[in-house]
Amino acid sequence: MKRFGQVIQLQSGVLESYKQYHAVIWPEVAAKITECNIRNYSIYHKDGYLFAYFEYHGANFAGDMAKMAEDPRTLEWWAIMKPMQAPLDTRLPGEWWADMEECFHQD
Amino acid sequence: MKRFGQVIQLQSGVLESYKQYHAVIWPEVAAKITECNIRNYSIYHKDGYLFAYFEYHGANFAGDMAKMAEDPRTLEWWAIMKPMQAPLDTRLPGEWWADMEECFHQD
């Protein structure tokens, strides 16, 4: 299992809408997340920053992410979410949410 | 079980030192975290922001946090960590790390 921490910002004024969508995530999008071996997935907000934490239980993260990115319903979902998000200028090439560096872990 | 997401900033120039300390956390500090019912505790860094995720498995969070705050070795540890940290101006009264709002969770 590999843990991920990721960060992105929200455009101003969209927090309530973003939360509303995530309170009733589309079942097909939720199912695809599970199918792609993501577990224990949380998103937190403070001051316009979103932090995501999740655990990847598969054996091919790039492959699973590619599979997710081919799912029509997931693409529809992202087409609504992405305009609400403001990715960090410091994200790496190919990133949308920026991966964070793990500084500490204790089970 | 209750999940927490928290955020704080680092003072500039201290990241390597902060990571070094957390790579070899004092055993008594680690043990006190466990004794206080914290599990699956991760800290991530990006651009001077630290994001903490942990799961609380006890029945009295305030009581356990008070117990942690009375532990001499933990207080020694915090006396080194706190000057490296820059708490958010928007944190609530009584907070050091600022609690974040959960916007989404999927097991």
Coordinates of N, CA and C in Angstrom, one line a residue:
Chain A
M1 N 0.9 -1.2 0.0 CA 0.0 0.0 0.0 C 0.9 1.3 0.0
K2 N 0.5 2.2 -0.8 CA 1.2 3.5 -0.8 C 0.3 4.6 -0.5
R3 N 0.7 5.5 0.4 CA -0.1 6.6 0.8 C 0.3 7.9 0.0
F4 N -0.7 8.7 -0.3 CA -0.5 9.9 -1.0 C -1.1 11.1 -0.3
G5 N -0.4 12.2 -0.3 CA -0.9 13.5 0.1 C -0.8 14.4 -1.1
Q6 N -1.9 15.1 -1.4 CA -1.9 16.0 -2.5 C -2.6 17.4 -2.2
V7 N -2.2 18.4 -2.9 CA -2.7 19.7 -2.6 C -3.1 20.5 -3.9
I8 N -4.2 21.3 -3.8 CA -4.6 22.1 -4.8 C -5.3 23.3 -4.2
Q9 N -5.5 24.4 -4.9 CA -6.3 25.5 -4.4 C -7.7 25.5 -5.1
L10 N -8.7 26.1 -4.4 CA -10.0 26.3 -5.0 C -10.1 27.8 -5.6
Q11 N -10.8 27.9 -6.7 CA -11.1 29.3 -7.1 C -12.0 29.9 -6.0
S12 N -11.9 31.2 -5.9 CA -12.7 31.9 -4.9 C -14.2 31.8 -5.2
G13 N -15.0 31.6 -4.1 CA -16.4 31.6 -4.2 C -17.1 30.2 -4.6
V14 N -16.2 29.2 -4.8 CA -16.8 27.9 -5.2 C -16.9 26.8 -4.1
L15 N -16.4 27.2 -2.9 CA -16.3 26.1 -1.9 C -17.6 25.4 -1.6
E16 N -18.7 26.2 -1.5 CA -20.0 25.6 -1.2 C -20.4 24.6 -2.3
S17 N -20.2 25.0 -3.5 CA -20.6 24.2 -4.6 C -19.7 22.9 -4.7
Y18 N -18.4 23.1 -4.4 CA -17.5 21.9 -4.4 C -17.9 20.9 -3.3
K19 N -18.2 21.5 -2.2 CA -18.7 20.6 -1.1 C -20.0 19.9 -1.4
Q20 N -20.9 20.6 -2.0 CA -22.2 20.1 -2.4 C -22.0 18.9 -3.3
Y21 N -21.2 19.1 -4.3 CA -20.9 18.0 -5.3 C -20.4 16.7 -4.5
H22 N -19.4 17.0 -3.7 CA -18.7 15.9 -3.0 C -19.6 15.2 -1.9
A23 N -20.6 15.9 -1.5 CA -21.5 15.3 -0.5 C -22.4 14.3 -1.2
V24 N -22.6 14.4 -2.5 CA -23.4 13.4 -3.2 C -22.7 13.0 -4.5
I25 N -21.4 12.6 -4.3 CA -20.6 12.2 -5.4 C -21.4 11.1 -6.3
W26 N -21.2 11.3 -7.6 CA -21.9 10.3 -8.5 C -21.5 8.9 -8.2
P27 N -22.4 8.0 -8.2 CA -22.1 6.6 -7.8 C -21.0 6.0 -8.8
E28 N -21.1 6.3 -10.0 CA -20.2 5.7 -11.0 C -18.8 6.2 -10.8
V29 N -18.7 7.5 -10.3 CA -17.4 8.1 -10.1 C -16.8 7.4 -8.8
A30 N -17.6 7.3 -7.8 CA -17.1 6.6 -6.6 C -16.7 5.2 -6.9
A31 N -17.5 4.5 -7.7 CA -17.2 3.1 -8.0 C -15.9 3.0 -8.8
K32 N -15.6 3.9 -9.6 CA -14.4 3.9 -10.4 C -13.2 4.1 -9.5
I33 N -13.3 5.0 -8.6 CA -12.2 5.2 -7.6 C -11.9 3.9 -6.9
T34 N -12.9 3.2 -6.5 CA -12.7 1.9 -5.8 C -12.1 0.9 -6.8
E35 N -12.6 0.9 -8.0 CA -12.1 -0.1 -9.0 C -10.6 0.2 -9.3
C36 N -10.2 1.5 -9.1 CA -8.8 1.8 -9.4 C -7.9 1.7 -8.1
N37 N -8.4 1.0 -7.1 CA -7.7 0.6 -6.0 C -7.3 1.7 -5.0
I38 N -8.1 2.8 -5.0 CA -8.0 3.9 -4.0 C -8.9 3.6 -2.8
R39 N -8.3 3.7 -1.6 CA -9.0 3.5 -0.4 C -8.8 4.6 0.6
N40 N -9.7 4.7 1.6 CA -9.5 5.7 2.7 C -9.1 7.1 2.1
Y41 N -10.0 7.6 1.3 CA -9.7 8.8 0.5 C -10.5 10.0 1.2
S42 N -9.8 11.0 1.6 CA -10.4 12.1 2.3 C -9.9 13.4 1.6
I43 N -10.8 14.4 1.6 CA -10.4 15.7 1.1 C -10.7 16.7 2.2
Y44 N -9.8 17.6 2.5 CA -10.0 18.6 3.6 C -9.8 20.0 3.0
H45 N -10.5 21.0 3.6 CA -10.4 22.4 3.1 C -10.0 23.3 4.3
K46 N -9.1 24.3 4.0 CA -8.9 25.4 4.8 C -8.4 26.6 4.0
D47 N -9.0 27.7 4.1 CA -8.4 28.9 3.5 C -8.2 28.8 2.0
G48 N -9.1 28.1 1.3 CA -9.0 28.0 -0.2 C -8.0 26.9 -0.6
Y49 N -7.4 26.2 0.3 CA -6.5 25.0 0.0 C -7.3 23.7 0.2
L50 N -7.2 22.8 -0.7 CA -7.7 21.5 -0.5 C -6.5 20.5 -0.4
F51 N -6.6 19.7 0.6 CA -5.6 18.6 0.8 C -6.3 17.3 0.7
A52 N -5.8 16.4 -0.1 CA -6.3 15.1 -0.3 C -5.3 14.0 0.3
Y53 N -5.9 13.1 1.0 CA -5.1 11.9 1.5 C -5.8 10.7 1.0
F54 N -5.1 9.7 0.4 CA -5.7 8.5 0.1 C -4.6 7.4 0.1
E55 N -5.0 6.1 0.1 CA -4.2 5.0 0.1 C -4.4 4.1 -1.2
Y56 N -3.3 3.8 -1.8 CA -3.4 3.1 -3.1 C -3.0 1.6 -2.8
H57 N -3.9 0.7 -3.1 CA -3.7 -0.7 -2.8 C -3.5 -1.6 -4.0
G58 N -3.3 -1.0 -5.2 CA -3.1 -1.8 -6.4 C -1.6 -2.0 -6.6
A59 N -1.3 -2.5 -7.8 CA 0.1 -2.8 -8.1 C 0.6 -1.9 -9.3
N60 N -0.3 -1.1 -9.9 CA 0.1 -0.3 -11.1 C -0.6 1.0 -11.0
F61 N -0.1 2.0 -10.2 CA -0.7 3.2 -10.0 C -0.9 4.0 -11.3
A62 N 0.1 4.1 -12.1 CA 0.0 4.8 -13.4 C -1.1 4.2 -14.3
G63 N -1.1 2.9 -14.3 CA -2.1 2.2 -15.1 C -3.5 2.4 -14.6
D64 N -3.7 2.4 -13.3 CA -5.0 2.6 -12.7 C -5.5 4.1 -12.9
M65 N -4.5 5.0 -12.8 CA -4.9 6.4 -13.1 C -5.2 6.6 -14.5
A66 N -4.6 5.9 -15.4 CA -4.9 6.0 -16.8 C -6.3 5.5 -17.1
K67 N -6.6 4.4 -16.4 CA -8.0 3.8 -16.5 C -9.0 4.8 -16.0
M68 N -8.7 5.4 -14.9 CA -9.7 6.4 -14.4 C -9.9 7.5 -15.4
A69 N -8.8 7.9 -16.0 CA -8.8 9.1 -17.0 C -9.5 8.7 -18.3
E70 N -9.8 7.4 -18.5 CA -10.5 7.0 -19.7 C -12.0 6.8 -19.4
D71 N -12.4 6.9 -18.2 CA -13.8 6.7 -17.8 C -14.7 7.9 -18.1
P72 N -15.7 7.7 -19.0 CA -16.5 8.8 -19.5 C -17.2 9.6 -18.3
R73 N -17.7 8.9 -17.3 CA -18.4 9.5 -16.3 C -17.4 10.3 -15.4
T74 N -16.3 9.8 -15.2 CA -15.2 10.5 -14.4 C -14.8 11.7 -15.2
L75 N -14.7 11.6 -16.5 CA -14.3 12.8 -17.3 C -15.3 13.9 -17.2
E76 N -16.6 13.5 -17.1 CA -17.7 14.4 -16.9 C -17.6 15.1 -15.6
W77 N -17.3 14.3 -14.6 CA -17.1 14.9 -13.2 C -16.0 15.9 -13.2
W78 N -14.8 15.5 -13.7 CA -13.6 16.3 -13.8 C -13.9 17.6 -14.5
A79 N -14.8 17.5 -15.6 CA -15.1 18.7 -16.3 C -15.8 19.8 -15.5
I80 N -16.5 19.3 -14.4 CA -17.1 20.2 -13.5 C -16.2 20.7 -12.4
M81 N -15.4 19.7 -11.9 CA -14.5 20.0 -10.8 C -13.3 20.9 -11.2
K82 N -12.7 20.6 -12.4 CA -11.4 21.3 -12.7 C -11.6 22.8 -12.8
P83 N -12.7 23.4 -13.3 CA -12.8 24.8 -13.4 C -13.0 25.4 -12.0
M84 N -13.3 24.6 -11.0 CA -13.4 25.1 -9.6 C -12.1 25.1 -8.9
Q85 N -11.1 24.4 -9.5 CA -9.8 24.3 -8.9 C -8.8 25.2 -9.5
A86 N -7.8 25.5 -8.7 CA -6.7 26.4 -9.1 C -5.4 25.6 -8.8
P87 N -4.8 24.9 -9.8 CA -3.6 24.1 -9.4 C -2.4 25.0 -9.1
L88 N -1.6 24.5 -8.2 CA -0.4 25.2 -7.8 C 0.6 25.4 -9.0
D89 N 1.1 26.6 -9.1 CA 2.1 26.9 -10.1 C 3.3 26.0 -9.9
T90 N 3.6 25.5 -8.7 CA 4.7 24.7 -8.4 C 4.5 23.2 -8.6
R91 N 3.3 22.8 -9.2 CA 3.1 21.4 -9.4 C 4.1 20.9 -10.5
L92 N 4.3 19.6 -10.5 CA 5.3 19.0 -11.4 C 4.6 18.9 -12.8
P93 N 5.3 18.8 -13.9 CA 4.7 18.5 -15.2 C 3.8 17.3 -15.1
G94 N 2.7 17.4 -15.7 CA 1.7 16.3 -15.7 C 0.8 16.2 -14.5
E95 N 1.1 17.0 -13.4 CA 0.3 17.0 -12.3 C -0.9 18.0 -12.4
W96 N -2.0 17.7 -11.7 CA -3.1 18.7 -11.5 C -3.1 18.9 -10.0
W97 N -3.6 18.0 -9.2 CA -3.3 18.1 -7.8 C -1.8 17.9 -7.7
A98 N -1.1 18.7 -6.9 CA 0.3 18.5 -6.7 C 0.6 17.5 -5.6
D99 N 1.5 16.5 -5.9 CA 1.9 15.5 -4.9 C 2.7 16.2 -3.8
M100 N 2.5 15.8 -2.6 CA 3.2 16.4 -1.5 C 4.3 15.3 -1.1
E101 N 5.3 15.7 -0.3 CA 6.3 14.8 0.1 C 6.0 14.4 1.5
E102 N 6.0 13.1 1.8 CA 5.8 12.5 3.1 C 7.0 12.8 4.0
C103 N 6.7 13.6 5.1 CA 7.7 13.9 6.0 C 7.7 13.0 7.3
F104 N 6.6 12.3 7.5 CA 6.5 11.5 8.7 C 5.3 10.6 8.5
H105 N 5.5 9.4 9.0 CA 4.4 8.5 9.1 C 4.6 7.6 10.3
Q106 N 3.5 7.4 11.1 CA 3.5 6.4 12.2 C 2.1 5.7 12.1
D107 N 2.2 4.3 12.1 CA 1.0 3.5 12.1 C 0.2 3.7 13.4
Chain B
M1 N -14.1 5.9 15.3 CA -12.9 6.5 14.9 C -13.2 7.9 14.2
K2 N -12.4 8.9 14.5 CA -12.6 10.2 13.9 C -11.3 10.6 13.1
R3 N -11.5 11.0 11.9 CA -10.3 11.5 11.1 C -10.1 13.0 11.2
F4 N -8.8 13.3 11.2 CA -8.4 14.8 11.3 C -7.5 15.1 10.1
G5 N -7.7 16.3 9.6 CA -6.8 16.9 8.6 C -6.4 18.3 9.3
Q6 N -5.1 18.6 9.3 CA -4.7 19.8 9.9 C -3.6 20.4 9.0
V7 N -3.4 21.7 9.2 CA -2.4 22.4 8.3 C -1.7 23.5 9.1
I8 N -0.4 23.7 8.8 CA 0.4 24.7 9.4 C 1.5 25.0 8.4
Q9 N 2.1 26.2 8.5 CA 3.2 26.5 7.6 C 4.6 26.2 8.4
L10 N 5.6 26.1 7.6 CA 7.0 26.0 8.1 C 7.7 27.4 8.0
Q11 N 8.5 27.8 8.9 CA 9.4 28.9 8.7 C 10.3 28.6 7.5
S12 N 10.8 29.6 6.9 CA 11.6 29.3 5.7 C 13.0 28.8 6.2
G13 N 13.5 27.8 5.4 CA 14.8 27.3 5.7 C 14.9 26.2 6.7
V14 N 13.8 25.8 7.2 CA 13.9 24.7 8.3 C 13.4 23.3 7.8
L15 N 13.0 23.2 6.5 CA 12.4 22.0 6.1 C 13.3 20.8 6.3
E16 N 14.6 20.9 5.9 CA 15.5 19.7 6.1 C 15.6 19.3 7.5
S17 N 15.7 20.3 8.4 CA 15.8 20.0 9.8 C 14.5 19.3 10.4
Y18 N 13.4 19.9 9.9 CA 12.1 19.3 10.4 C 12.0 17.9 9.9
K19 N 12.4 17.6 8.7 CA 12.3 16.2 8.1 C 13.3 15.3 8.9
Q20 N 14.5 15.8 9.2 CA 15.5 15.0 9.9 C 15.0 14.6 11.3
Y21 N 14.4 15.5 12.0 CA 13.8 15.2 13.3 C 12.7 14.1 13.2
H22 N 11.9 14.3 12.2 CA 10.7 13.3 12.0 C 11.2 12.0 11.5
A23 N 12.3 11.9 10.8 CA 12.8 10.7 10.4 C 13.3 9.8 11.5
V24 N 13.7 10.4 12.6 CA 14.1 9.7 13.8 C 13.4 10.2 15.1
I25 N 12.1 10.2 15.0 CA 11.3 10.8 16.1 C 11.7 10.1 17.4
W26 N 11.7 10.8 18.5 CA 12.1 10.2 19.8 C 11.1 9.1 20.1
P27 N 11.6 8.0 20.6 CA 10.7 6.9 20.9 C 9.6 7.2 21.9
E28 N 9.9 8.0 22.9 CA 9.0 8.4 23.9 C 7.8 9.2 23.3
V29 N 8.2 10.1 22.4 CA 7.2 10.9 21.7 C 6.3 10.0 20.9
A30 N 6.9 9.1 20.1 CA 6.1 8.2 19.3 C 5.1 7.4 20.2
A31 N 5.7 6.9 21.3 CA 4.9 6.0 22.2 C 3.7 6.8 22.8
K32 N 3.9 8.1 23.1 CA 2.9 8.9 23.7 C 1.8 9.2 22.7
I33 N 2.1 9.3 21.4 CA 1.1 9.5 20.3 C 0.2 8.2 20.3
T34 N 0.9 7.1 20.3 CA 0.1 5.8 20.3 C -0.8 5.7 21.6
E35 N -0.2 6.0 22.7 CA -0.9 5.9 24.0 C -2.1 6.9 24.0
C36 N -2.0 8.0 23.3 CA -3.1 8.9 23.2 C -4.1 8.6 22.0
N37 N -4.0 7.4 21.5 CA -5.0 6.8 20.6 C -5.0 7.4 19.2
I38 N -3.8 7.9 18.8 CA -3.7 8.4 17.4 C -3.1 7.3 16.6
R39 N -3.7 7.1 15.4 CA -3.2 6.0 14.5 C -3.1 6.6 13.1
N40 N -2.3 5.9 12.3 CA -2.2 6.2 10.8 C -2.0 7.7 10.6
Y41 N -0.9 8.2 11.2 CA -0.6 9.6 11.3 C 0.5 9.9 10.3
S42 N 0.2 10.8 9.3 CA 1.1 11.2 8.3 C 1.2 12.7 8.2
I43 N 2.4 13.2 7.9 CA 2.6 14.6 7.7 C 3.3 14.7 6.3
Y44 N 2.7 15.6 5.5 CA 3.2 15.9 4.1 C 3.6 17.3 4.0
H45 N 4.5 17.6 3.1 CA 5.0 18.9 2.8 C 4.9 19.3 1.3
K46 N 4.5 20.6 1.1 CA 4.6 21.2 -0.2 C 4.7 22.7 -0.1
D47 N 5.7 23.3 -0.6 CA 5.7 24.8 -0.7 C 5.6 25.5 0.7
G48 N 6.2 24.9 1.7 CA 6.2 25.5 3.0 C 4.9 25.2 3.8
Y49 N 4.0 24.4 3.2 CA 2.8 24.0 4.0 C 3.0 22.6 4.4
L50 N 2.6 22.3 5.7 CA 2.6 21.0 6.2 C 1.1 20.6 6.4
F51 N 0.8 19.4 5.9 CA -0.5 18.8 6.0 C -0.4 17.6 6.9
A52 N -1.2 17.5 8.0 CA -1.2 16.3 8.8 C -2.6 15.6 8.6
Y53 N -2.5 14.3 8.6 CA -3.7 13.4 8.6 C -3.5 12.4 9.6
F54 N -4.5 12.2 10.5 CA -4.4 11.1 11.5 C -5.8 10.6 11.8
E55 N -5.9 9.5 12.5 CA -7.1 8.9 12.9 C -7.1 8.7 14.4
Y56 N -8.2 9.2 15.0 CA -8.3 9.1 16.5 C -9.2 8.0 16.9
H57 N -8.7 7.0 17.7 CA -9.5 5.8 18.0 C -9.9 5.8 19.4
G58 N -9.7 6.9 20.2 CA -10.1 6.9 21.6 C -11.5 7.4 21.7
A59 N -11.9 7.7 23.0 CA -13.2 8.1 23.3 C -13.2 9.6 23.9
N60 N -12.0 10.1 24.1 CA -12.0 11.4 24.8 C -10.8 12.2 24.1
F61 N -11.0 12.8 23.0 CA -10.0 13.5 22.3 C -9.3 14.6 23.1
A62 N -10.2 15.5 23.7 CA -9.7 16.6 24.5 C -8.8 16.1 25.6
G63 N -9.3 15.0 26.3 CA -8.5 14.4 27.4 C -7.2 13.8 26.9
D64 N -7.2 13.1 25.8 CA -6.0 12.6 25.3 C -5.0 13.7 24.9
M65 N -5.5 14.7 24.3 CA -4.6 15.8 23.9 C -4.0 16.5 25.1
A66 N -4.8 16.6 26.2 CA -4.3 17.2 27.4 C -3.3 16.3 28.0
K67 N -3.5 15.0 28.0 CA -2.5 14.1 28.5 C -1.2 14.2 27.7
M68 N -1.3 14.4 26.4 CA -0.1 14.5 25.6 C 0.7 15.8 25.9
A69 N -0.1 16.9 26.2 CA 0.5 18.2 26.5 C 1.1 18.3 27.9
E70 N 0.9 17.2 28.7 CA 1.5 17.1 30.0 C 2.8 16.3 30.0
D71 N 3.0 15.6 28.9 CA 4.2 14.7 28.9 C 5.5 15.5 28.7
P72 N 6.4 15.4 29.6 CA 7.6 16.2 29.6 C 8.4 16.0 28.3
R73 N 8.5 14.8 27.8 CA 9.3 14.5 26.6 C 8.6 15.1 25.4
T74 N 7.3 15.0 25.3 CA 6.6 15.6 24.2 C 6.7 17.2 24.3
L75 N 6.7 17.7 25.5 CA 6.9 19.2 25.6 C 8.3 19.6 25.1
E76 N 9.3 18.8 25.4 CA 10.6 19.0 24.9 C 10.7 19.0 23.4
W77 N 10.0 18.0 22.8 CA 9.9 17.9 21.3 C 9.2 19.1 20.7
W78 N 8.1 19.5 21.3 CA 7.3 20.7 20.8 C 8.2 21.9 20.9
A79 N 9.0 22.0 21.9 CA 9.8 23.2 22.1 C 10.8 23.4 21.0
I80 N 11.2 22.2 20.3 CA 12.0 22.3 19.2 C 11.2 22.5 17.9
M81 N 10.0 21.9 17.8 CA 9.2 21.9 16.6 C 8.5 23.3 16.4
K82 N 8.0 23.8 17.5 CA 7.2 25.0 17.4 C 7.9 26.2 16.7
P83 N 9.1 26.4 17.1 CA 9.8 27.6 16.5 C 10.1 27.4 15.0
M84 N 10.0 26.1 14.5 CA 10.1 25.9 13.1 C 8.8 26.1 12.3
Q85 N 7.7 26.1 13.1 CA 6.4 26.2 12.5 C 5.9 27.6 12.5
A86 N 5.0 27.9 11.5 CA 4.4 29.2 11.4 C 2.8 29.0 11.3
P87 N 2.2 29.0 12.5 CA 0.7 28.7 12.4 C -0.1 29.7 11.6
L88 N -1.1 29.3 11.0 CA -2.0 30.1 10.2 C -2.6 31.2 11.0
D89 N -2.7 32.4 10.5 CA -3.4 33.5 11.2 C -4.9 33.2 11.3
T90 N -5.4 32.4 10.4 CA -6.8 32.0 10.4 C -7.1 30.8 11.3
R91 N -6.2 30.3 12.1 CA -6.5 29.2 13.0 C -7.5 29.7 14.1
L92 N -8.2 28.8 14.6 CA -9.2 29.1 15.7 C -8.4 29.3 17.0
P93 N -9.1 30.0 17.9 CA -8.5 30.2 19.2 C -8.2 28.9 19.9
G94 N -7.0 28.7 20.4 CA -6.6 27.5 21.0 C -5.9 26.5 20.1
E95 N -6.0 26.8 18.8 CA -5.3 25.9 17.8 C -3.8 26.3 17.6
W96 N -3.0 25.3 17.3 CA -1.7 25.6 16.7 C -1.7 25.1 15.3
W97 N -1.7 23.8 15.1 CA -2.1 23.3 13.7 C -3.6 23.7 13.6
A98 N -4.0 24.2 12.4 CA -5.4 24.6 12.2 C -6.1 23.3 11.7
D99 N -7.2 23.1 12.3 CA -8.1 22.0 11.9 C -8.7 22.4 10.5
M100 N -8.8 21.4 9.6 CA -9.4 21.6 8.3 C -10.8 20.9 8.3
E101 N -11.6 21.4 7.4 CA -12.9 20.8 7.3 C -12.9 19.7 6.3
E102 N -13.5 18.5 6.7 CA -13.6 17.4 5.8 C -14.6 17.7 4.7
C103 N -14.3 17.7 3.4 CA -15.2 17.9 2.3 C -15.6 16.6 1.7
F104 N -14.9 15.6 1.9 CA -15.2 14.3 1.2 C -14.5 13.2 1.9
H105 N -15.2 12.0 2.0 CA -14.5 10.8 2.5 C -15.1 9.6 1.8
Q106 N -14.3 8.7 1.4 CA -14.8 7.5 0.8 C -13.8 6.4 1.3
D107 N -14.4 5.3 2.0 CA -13.6 4.2 2.5 C -13.0 3.4 1.3

